[in-house]
Every structure is written in structure tokens, then in C-alpha cells.
XYZ file of C-alpha atoms in Angstrom:
479
model
C 51.077 99.055 113.514
C 50.062 101.745 115.963
C 46.347 100.732 114.719
C 47.154 96.958 115.073
C 48.402 96.999 118.426
C 45.157 98.868 119.314
C 42.622 96.451 117.692
C 44.768 93.646 119.301
C 44.058 95.695 122.612
C 40.085 96.029 121.854
C 40.317 92.289 121.084
C 42.395 90.920 124.148
C 39.629 93.129 126.161
C 36.808 91.800 124.594
C 37.725 88.398 125.004
C 38.373 88.912 129.085
C 34.975 90.498 129.495
C 33.603 87.360 128.024
C 35.676 84.838 129.931
C 34.024 87.027 133.006
C 30.741 86.751 131.732
C 31.032 82.954 131.277
C 32.315 83.048 134.898
C 29.353 84.894 136.402
C 28.783 83.282 139.121
C 25.429 82.196 141.376
C 25.134 79.707 144.521
C 22.269 79.053 147.063
C 22.034 77.888 150.326
C 18.433 76.449 149.913
C 17.365 73.876 152.939
C 13.621 73.164 154.364
C 13.555 71.307 157.678
C 10.206 69.660 159.215
C 10.136 66.330 161.044
C 11.627 67.707 164.402
C 12.455 65.162 166.707
C 11.443 66.974 170.071
C 8.745 69.630 168.625
C 6.037 69.682 167.013
C 7.040 68.731 163.054
C 5.761 71.356 160.493
C 5.549 69.461 157.106
C 5.675 72.583 154.534
C 9.512 73.655 154.797
C 11.349 70.505 153.418
C 8.390 70.911 150.646
C 9.338 74.778 150.600
C 12.966 73.989 150.133
C 12.412 71.592 147.477
C 10.598 73.988 145.126
C 12.959 77.113 146.130
C 15.666 74.662 145.198
C 14.455 74.161 141.551
C 13.474 77.403 140.576
C 17.280 78.855 141.559
C 18.381 76.262 139.463
C 16.465 77.560 136.634
C 18.150 80.937 136.821
C 21.677 79.523 136.674
C 22.064 78.745 140.352
C 24.626 75.963 141.899
C 22.280 74.649 144.350
C 23.535 73.851 148.238
C 20.028 71.444 149.153
C 19.191 69.709 152.180
C 15.575 68.622 154.345
C 15.665 67.957 157.532
C 18.680 68.470 158.346
C 19.921 67.541 161.581
C 22.668 69.939 163.438
C 25.902 67.650 162.279
C 24.235 67.472 158.316
C 23.318 71.679 158.355
C 27.048 72.582 159.594
C 28.496 70.272 156.774
C 26.153 72.346 154.409
C 26.349 75.739 155.342
C 30.769 74.869 154.870
C 30.123 73.859 151.760
C 28.066 76.733 150.526
C 31.267 79.092 152.483
C 33.429 77.640 150.403
C 31.560 77.847 146.834
C 30.256 81.197 148.097
C 33.435 82.860 147.724
C 33.638 85.509 145.575
C 30.279 84.800 144.282
C 28.600 87.454 142.030
C 25.207 86.724 143.787
C 24.770 84.459 146.971
C 20.673 83.282 148.178
C 20.106 82.152 151.445
C 16.996 80.553 152.182
C 15.364 78.881 155.166
C 12.147 77.102 155.993
C 11.532 75.864 159.236
C 11.547 76.695 162.860
C 13.059 79.424 163.751
C 13.640 81.297 167.636
C 14.941 84.662 168.691
C 16.243 85.154 172.163
C 17.612 88.718 173.858
C 17.723 90.133 170.208
C 19.283 87.304 168.498
C 18.020 84.831 166.106
C 19.032 81.347 165.016
C 17.785 78.215 163.072
C 16.487 75.085 164.601
C 17.908 71.792 163.424
C 15.815 69.143 163.312
C 17.581 67.190 166.396
C 17.655 70.276 168.366
C 16.769 69.419 171.734
C 16.657 73.163 173.828
C 15.914 73.871 177.300
C 18.109 76.857 178.499
C 19.575 79.901 176.577
C 22.858 77.810 178.060
C 21.499 74.936 175.448
C 21.392 77.761 172.501
C 24.529 79.550 172.790
C 26.363 76.227 172.821
C 25.822 75.214 169.810
C 21.905 73.559 169.774
C 20.862 75.587 167.305
C 22.423 77.543 165.130
C 23.009 81.548 165.143
C 21.947 83.297 161.772
C 24.534 86.821 161.846
C 27.244 84.741 162.482
C 26.353 82.055 160.057
C 25.674 85.182 157.190
C 28.576 86.664 157.942
C 30.338 83.108 157.818
C 29.612 81.843 154.623
C 27.997 84.881 152.413
C 30.288 87.779 153.450
C 32.797 87.784 150.210
C 29.558 87.504 147.731
C 28.959 91.009 145.607
C 25.108 90.673 146.133
C 23.719 88.462 149.268
C 19.955 87.781 149.311
C 18.676 86.291 152.455
C 15.082 84.557 152.673
C 13.542 83.773 156.037
C 10.464 81.478 155.787
C 11.342 80.955 160.005
C 8.995 83.086 161.789
C 6.951 80.845 163.796
C 6.463 80.511 167.238
C 8.739 79.384 169.607
C 8.169 75.567 170.060
C 10.872 76.116 173.023
C 9.657 79.460 175.123
C 7.987 77.248 177.965
C 10.999 75.089 178.697
C 13.544 78.483 178.125
C 11.758 80.634 180.752
C 10.934 77.715 183.372
C 14.888 77.333 183.222
C 15.720 81.035 183.456
C 13.668 82.209 186.460
C 16.775 83.837 188.387
C 17.564 85.975 185.466
C 15.953 88.434 182.520
C 15.432 86.306 179.243
C 13.751 87.681 176.547
C 12.002 85.029 174.714
C 10.422 86.595 171.609
C 7.609 85.259 169.351
C 8.637 84.633 165.492
C 12.103 86.082 164.462
C 13.890 89.562 166.070
C 14.342 92.408 163.173
C 18.168 92.119 161.185
C 19.690 94.994 159.835
C 21.657 94.288 156.227
C 25.023 95.248 155.326
C 26.144 96.549 152.178
C 24.906 94.759 149.141
C 22.213 92.544 151.133
C 18.834 92.069 151.356
C 16.731 90.448 154.230
C 13.903 89.161 153.579
C 10.869 87.582 156.300
C 8.250 86.114 156.165
C 6.397 88.109 158.499
C 7.570 91.736 160.504
C 9.841 91.337 163.543
C 7.574 89.541 167.049
C 4.931 88.369 164.295
C 4.522 84.464 163.241
C 3.926 83.565 160.147
C 1.670 80.862 158.271
C 2.829 77.108 157.632
C 0.090 77.296 154.695
C -2.660 74.117 153.874
C -0.595 71.119 155.126
C 1.272 69.633 151.720
C 1.337 72.904 150.113
C 3.732 75.850 150.107
C 3.747 78.748 152.842
C 2.199 81.829 151.473
C 5.439 83.624 151.608
C 7.416 80.883 149.827
C 4.695 81.253 147.200
C 4.675 84.137 146.867
C 8.733 84.151 146.065
C 8.797 81.592 143.672
C 6.335 83.280 141.923
C 8.072 87.134 141.597
C 11.174 86.800 142.136
C 12.626 85.021 138.870
C 10.128 86.871 136.638
C 12.286 87.678 133.612
C 13.310 91.624 133.083
C 11.529 92.051 136.998
C 14.508 93.963 139.334
C 14.555 92.026 143.289
C 12.982 94.552 144.798
C 10.404 95.486 143.093
C 9.785 91.897 143.274
C 9.426 91.819 146.477
C 7.166 94.082 146.392
C 4.837 91.887 144.032
C 5.657 89.107 147.274
C 4.410 91.243 150.013
C 1.264 92.628 147.896
C 0.168 88.772 147.335
C 1.283 87.539 150.554
C -0.849 90.216 152.596
C -4.037 89.425 150.219
C -4.082 85.765 150.334
C -4.039 85.693 154.237
C -6.665 88.402 154.629
C -4.533 91.096 155.354
C -3.166 88.349 158.171
C 0.652 88.302 157.259
C 2.972 90.785 156.006
C 6.205 89.909 155.091
C 9.068 92.411 156.140
C 12.544 92.925 155.010
C 15.605 95.237 154.961
C 17.982 96.529 152.042
C 21.170 98.126 151.815
C 21.538 96.723 147.723
C 23.690 99.202 145.670
C 22.409 98.432 142.503
C 19.874 96.504 141.211
C 19.891 93.234 140.924
C 17.404 90.398 138.829
C 18.162 87.084 138.888
C 16.011 86.716 135.200
C 17.389 89.209 133.078
C 15.800 88.279 130.384
C 18.344 90.468 128.003
C 17.845 93.576 130.364
C 21.322 95.268 130.858
C 22.314 95.963 134.797
C 25.219 98.069 135.437
C 26.214 96.141 139.073
C 28.547 92.793 138.127
C 26.166 90.574 140.071
C 23.096 91.154 138.022
C 24.968 89.452 134.866
C 22.665 87.769 132.185
C 21.330 84.006 133.207
C 22.130 80.950 131.009
C 20.484 81.910 127.298
C 18.205 78.535 128.062
C 17.147 79.990 131.346
C 15.323 83.804 129.951
C 11.640 83.035 129.121
C 8.367 84.839 127.964
C 6.501 83.327 130.691
C 7.884 83.749 134.484
C 4.939 81.696 135.913
C 5.337 78.062 133.737
C 8.547 78.537 134.444
C 8.117 77.960 137.770
C 5.402 75.697 137.176
C 7.860 73.520 135.097
C 10.875 73.953 137.501
C 7.656 72.889 141.040
C 7.205 69.979 138.878
C 10.415 69.072 137.889
C 11.453 68.784 141.419
C 8.693 66.595 142.696
C 7.430 64.209 139.739
C 9.605 61.524 140.729
C 8.944 61.994 144.136
C 8.142 58.549 146.313
C 5.946 61.213 148.981
C 1.968 61.887 147.855
C 1.981 64.739 149.626
C 4.793 66.358 147.562
C 2.684 65.908 144.030
C -0.208 67.082 146.114
C 1.639 70.211 146.404
C 1.684 70.538 143.203
C -1.928 70.044 142.330
C -2.325 72.983 144.878
C -0.419 75.667 143.748
C -1.550 74.661 140.491
C -5.253 72.887 140.103
C -5.158 73.471 136.580
C -1.560 72.845 135.845
C -0.570 71.417 132.730
C 0.969 68.345 134.038
C -2.405 67.563 136.632
C -2.588 64.090 134.860
C 0.760 62.617 135.380
C 0.284 64.032 138.904
C -2.843 62.575 139.689
C -1.616 59.036 137.763
C 1.333 59.278 139.824
C -0.505 59.562 143.584
C -2.361 56.683 142.090
C 0.524 54.830 141.586
C 1.400 55.470 144.525
C -1.387 54.462 146.390
C -1.795 51.180 144.636
C 1.798 49.444 145.081
C 5.301 49.707 143.071
C 3.782 48.805 139.639
C 6.047 47.948 136.398
C 3.920 48.607 133.771
C 4.236 51.235 130.941
C 0.963 53.698 130.463
C 0.961 56.491 128.334
C -2.281 59.126 129.207
C -3.766 59.840 125.336
C -4.625 63.782 124.943
C -8.329 64.396 123.084
C -10.034 63.323 126.259
C -13.886 64.611 126.342
C -13.894 67.468 128.422
C -17.549 65.882 129.559
C -15.886 62.687 131.138
C -14.229 65.299 133.415
C -17.555 66.317 134.795
C -20.248 63.817 133.871
C -21.180 61.432 136.750
C -21.206 57.608 136.560
C -23.385 55.184 138.709
C -25.042 52.064 138.423
C -27.367 52.800 135.333
C -24.972 54.689 133.416
C -22.551 51.009 133.718
C -25.375 49.245 132.590
C -26.670 51.740 130.042
C -22.415 50.239 128.657
C -24.041 47.022 128.161
C -20.531 45.438 129.691
C -20.587 41.525 129.146
C -18.799 39.170 130.780
C -15.701 39.284 128.543
C -16.136 43.178 127.885
C -15.680 43.116 132.591
C -12.037 41.586 132.062
C -11.072 43.635 129.000
C -11.736 46.689 131.657
C -10.178 44.604 134.605
C -7.271 43.763 132.327
C -6.708 47.225 131.210
C -6.700 48.976 134.346
C -4.021 46.449 135.409
C -2.300 47.063 132.976
C -2.302 50.740 133.561
C -0.984 50.033 136.899
C -4.087 49.488 139.559
C -3.845 45.529 139.634
C -7.116 43.513 139.903
C -7.890 40.491 138.874
C -9.953 39.665 135.208
C -12.562 37.696 136.805
C -15.060 39.683 134.754
C -17.121 40.808 137.917
C -17.146 43.921 138.963
C -16.862 43.256 142.936
C -15.687 45.424 145.572
C -12.180 45.133 145.113
C -12.752 46.020 141.511
C -15.056 49.018 142.385
C -11.931 50.288 144.097
C -9.183 50.124 141.748
C -12.107 52.011 139.331
C -12.363 54.852 141.793
C -8.459 55.072 142.365
C -8.271 55.017 138.524
C -10.936 57.683 138.595
C -9.065 59.773 140.924
C -6.150 59.563 138.768
C -7.905 60.630 135.328
C -9.936 63.489 137.267
C -12.781 62.074 137.065
C -15.993 61.940 138.826
C -15.077 58.829 141.737
C -17.782 56.482 141.703
C -16.542 53.613 141.456
C -18.975 52.576 138.464
C -18.509 53.376 134.682
C -20.200 55.807 132.176
C -20.156 56.016 128.495
C -17.387 58.630 128.010
C -14.915 56.794 130.389
C -15.463 53.691 129.291
C -14.528 55.183 126.188
C -11.351 57.054 127.705
C -9.716 53.503 129.631
C -9.616 51.914 125.777
C -8.426 55.120 124.525
C -5.242 54.603 126.796
C -2.293 52.622 125.431
C -1.122 49.723 127.489
C 1.757 48.259 126.724
C 2.142 45.464 128.794
C -0.502 43.889 130.770
C 0.150 42.018 133.916
C -3.154 39.308 133.542
C -4.539 38.367 136.625
C -7.913 35.921 136.603
C -9.311 33.549 138.811
C -11.996 32.579 136.267
C -11.552 28.610 135.174
C -12.376 29.782 131.346
C -9.956 32.576 131.220
C -7.093 29.645 131.904
C -7.429 28.302 128.450
C -6.893 31.325 126.413
C -3.891 32.670 128.095
C -2.516 29.157 127.957
C -3.636 29.636 124.431
C -1.425 32.982 124.011
C 1.695 31.569 126.236
C 1.946 28.579 123.712
C 1.486 31.576 120.177
C 4.249 33.380 119.085
C 1.722 35.670 118.472
C -0.834 35.908 120.973
C -2.845 38.861 120.531
C -4.143 39.460 124.348
C -8.177 40.251 123.989
C -7.868 42.609 126.607
C -6.100 45.276 124.310
C -2.956 44.968 125.537
C 0.002 42.776 124.215
C 0.497 39.860 127.082
C 4.220 40.151 126.900
C 6.593 38.198 129.086
C 9.005 39.780 131.342
C 12.150 40.405 130.729
C 15.159 40.567 132.811
C 17.593 41.858 130.337
C 17.852 44.675 128.536
C 14.903 44.396 126.419
C 14.273 47.532 123.808
C 11.319 49.210 125.538
C 10.045 50.861 122.318
C 9.877 47.276 120.781
C 7.774 46.415 124.419
C 5.436 50.084 123.338
C 4.812 48.769 119.520
C 4.436 45.609 120.803
C 0.944 46.637 123.100
C -0.293 48.982 120.521
C -0.140 46.385 117.620
C -1.523 43.562 119.874
C -4.342 46.509 120.853
C -4.877 46.576 117.529
C -4.981 42.748 116.512
C -6.972 42.182 119.547
C -9.315 45.228 118.767
C -9.999 43.252 115.402
C -10.062 39.524 116.967
C -13.121 40.867 118.776
C -14.795 42.553 115.853
């Protein structure tokens, strides 16, 4: 009986331990402010925040996220974060945007901040970092703070001019901060220094380095920060060196990848997160964070950070689609393109060598339209068509000229067009269009099925198959 009781106790302990592991909570506050109303705007912090939010979600964090927040909206997000962070195992605070230091105290600036004096700051126009961290994260077991806000104080001149009768210390960058127990604080650069925002439309050097290292599988956070400092220092030609203060009392792994840790806060991330390649995880999360974006600058940020990334062609295609306006077409980029297509130049001579007749030129125009690059199927490569060809070339990563060569023409023919919006101004194209409308099995000569628009729940798979069959039948007819 005694042995039975012991076994039962051990089983209960195992269940309790398993439940405790499942209850491991990771919470993050991620905000990037750039669209300031009263001072110079910063183009990159919203991109930094979106990228960082994706990276943290990938290792099991519940993220309270925001971009370009006013004072009221920042307060709302901070209250939400504070509630979620109570008793959390790991709490992360990430902010990118304008920050200021006055008399040794650091403040974050909402996008509607309009600071004329020190009094404005102390009455709440800016957000006191020390008080904010204390109120929102004090109950978390491990607290990690990343501040990419060490830029020139945009209100410095106003504050100084309105404080002529008293001594007010308005600093460059942010002031030094000390971390409490279980806390790591990391700044983009040293106290009193200013950090670089990076090339417009990309991540800042500091955020880019954080994304590359803090979730590397099996790497402890302090080791990761050493790598962050080295990368930023090298990338900026020793012009910027991140600085921090650490008072952690154990090893912390944001992506343990099976590595055991004595610290309860460093428990394993979900199994699905473990990966053999930290870099590919970061790229994947970056792409997920921007792939549905309607802002070309966010997609360009992916291309800048990953110029040879696995989603390069998709990013280029989406940028081209946004630049050419909304499209309801379906497109599928095929693999197996001759590598020389991406380097071989094209001009009038290379296009003449293809020997396109009027019908084949119409075919090119219809295909471009079916891929989301709208143009009229006139059979004439006029100026508007040249512009469309240039956009298509740019979207696919081919040399841009507005003219085709044999490799590009072959690549265009290999792309599958599911539906086509056919538009023609040539009179001799109209009978063919009428014939297609009158025939239930009408196959378009442009290598794509001319399908009527559906206002209901048409099966997209059927549309895709229809497009392929139309291309096959059209090709047979051309022979």
C-alpha cells in the first residue's frame, strides 16, 4: 500500500509538472512609432515593430502590437500588456521610434506628441519609461527590454528655449538605465549617443541584428546580445555600438530547441517552433508579417534584408501588382526558369529575333493582363505596353527594358494564367471574342481560359483547371 501511495504521488507530481510546463507564459509589447505629426517622421520603426512581432510569435509569445500610436492608444496597449504580463514567465518590451531624455529620465514619444517645455513632458505628453516598465512588467519572472529609440531629441530646441530661467538638461539619445533583478535592458547605442534608423523602407541596424540572433535555437540571450553588438558595430563601420545593462539571475533561452534550463522562465518553446535554422525562421516570420501588406515599402524591406530570399519573386510580384492597381486575377509563378533569364539583357533587336506576329503580340498582351499587368490586346507594342512589360520584368527580377528576348518570352509562356480580363481595341479581335462567348467550350487563343466573372462562390480549383485546359487547347489550335 505504501508503494502504491508513492507511485500515485509521483504520478500526481508528473501531471502537475506537465501542466506547469504547459502554463509557461510569454508576453511581449511591440510598438513602432514613425508617423509623427509635429516633428520629422521616421519611416522604419513601424516596419521594425511588425518584423519583431513576427519573430517573437514564432517562439511562442503572445504579442500586444501597435504602430503609429497616439498617447491614448499607447496607454491602451500598455494597460493590455500589463494585465497579460502579470505573473508571466518571460515579458519582452520592444519599442522603436522617437525617445527623449530630460534630466536623466527617458521618455517615449507617441505620434501626437507636441512638446514645448519640460512641463509638457512631466504632465504626460510623453511616456516615462521607468514608470511604464515598473507598472507593466514588475511581476514577470524574466524581463527583457529592447529600446530602438536613441535618436536625436526632436523637441530639444523648443524645450531649451522655453526653459531659459531654469536649468534643464536635455540630452542627446537616451540616458543610462539600470536593470532590476531578472531584467535585461538593451539600447540601440550607448547612453547619450544617437542610433541610425537605417535605409528607408528597411529595418534599423539594431532591430535587424536582434531579429537575427535573439531567437537562434539553443543560444542564451546574453550570448545573443554579444552577437547583436558585433553585427551592429560591423554593419555601421563602428559608428554604433549597442549598450545594455543586465541583472539576470539565470540562463534565458527564447528558443531553447530542446536545451534544458534551470530557470523556470526559460522553458521550451512549442515543438513546432524548433528549427535547425534560426535564420530561415526569422526570414519566414518576416515574410509572413508583410506578405499581405498593401504598402510597397514593407515588401521592399523584405527584399532589402533578404535580397536572395526564398520569397523574392512573390515579393516582387506583389509590389508590381500594387503599383499597377488592384487585380482580381489568379496567377501562379512556375519554377524551372532558365537562370540566364535573370541576367540576359533585352532590346528591340532581341525582340525582333523572336519573330512575333500580330497574333503572338496579342497573346503576350493577354497573358500580361491575366497575370495582373493590365494592357490592351491590340497586337501593337506601343508605349503603354512597353511600360507594362517593364513592370512585369521588374516583378520577376528580370533586367528591365520594356523589350523581350527569347528567354523572357519563353518564361512568360510558361506562367499559368487562371483567368484573363481580355481587352482589345482591334476590330478584328472582336469576332473571336464573340465566338468565345457563344461557345460553351470556347478556348482563348492567348493560352488562358476566358472565364466569366462569378459573383457567387465559384470553386477556385475549377477555375485553375479551366485556365490550364484553356491554355492547352489554345496551344493545340495555334499549331
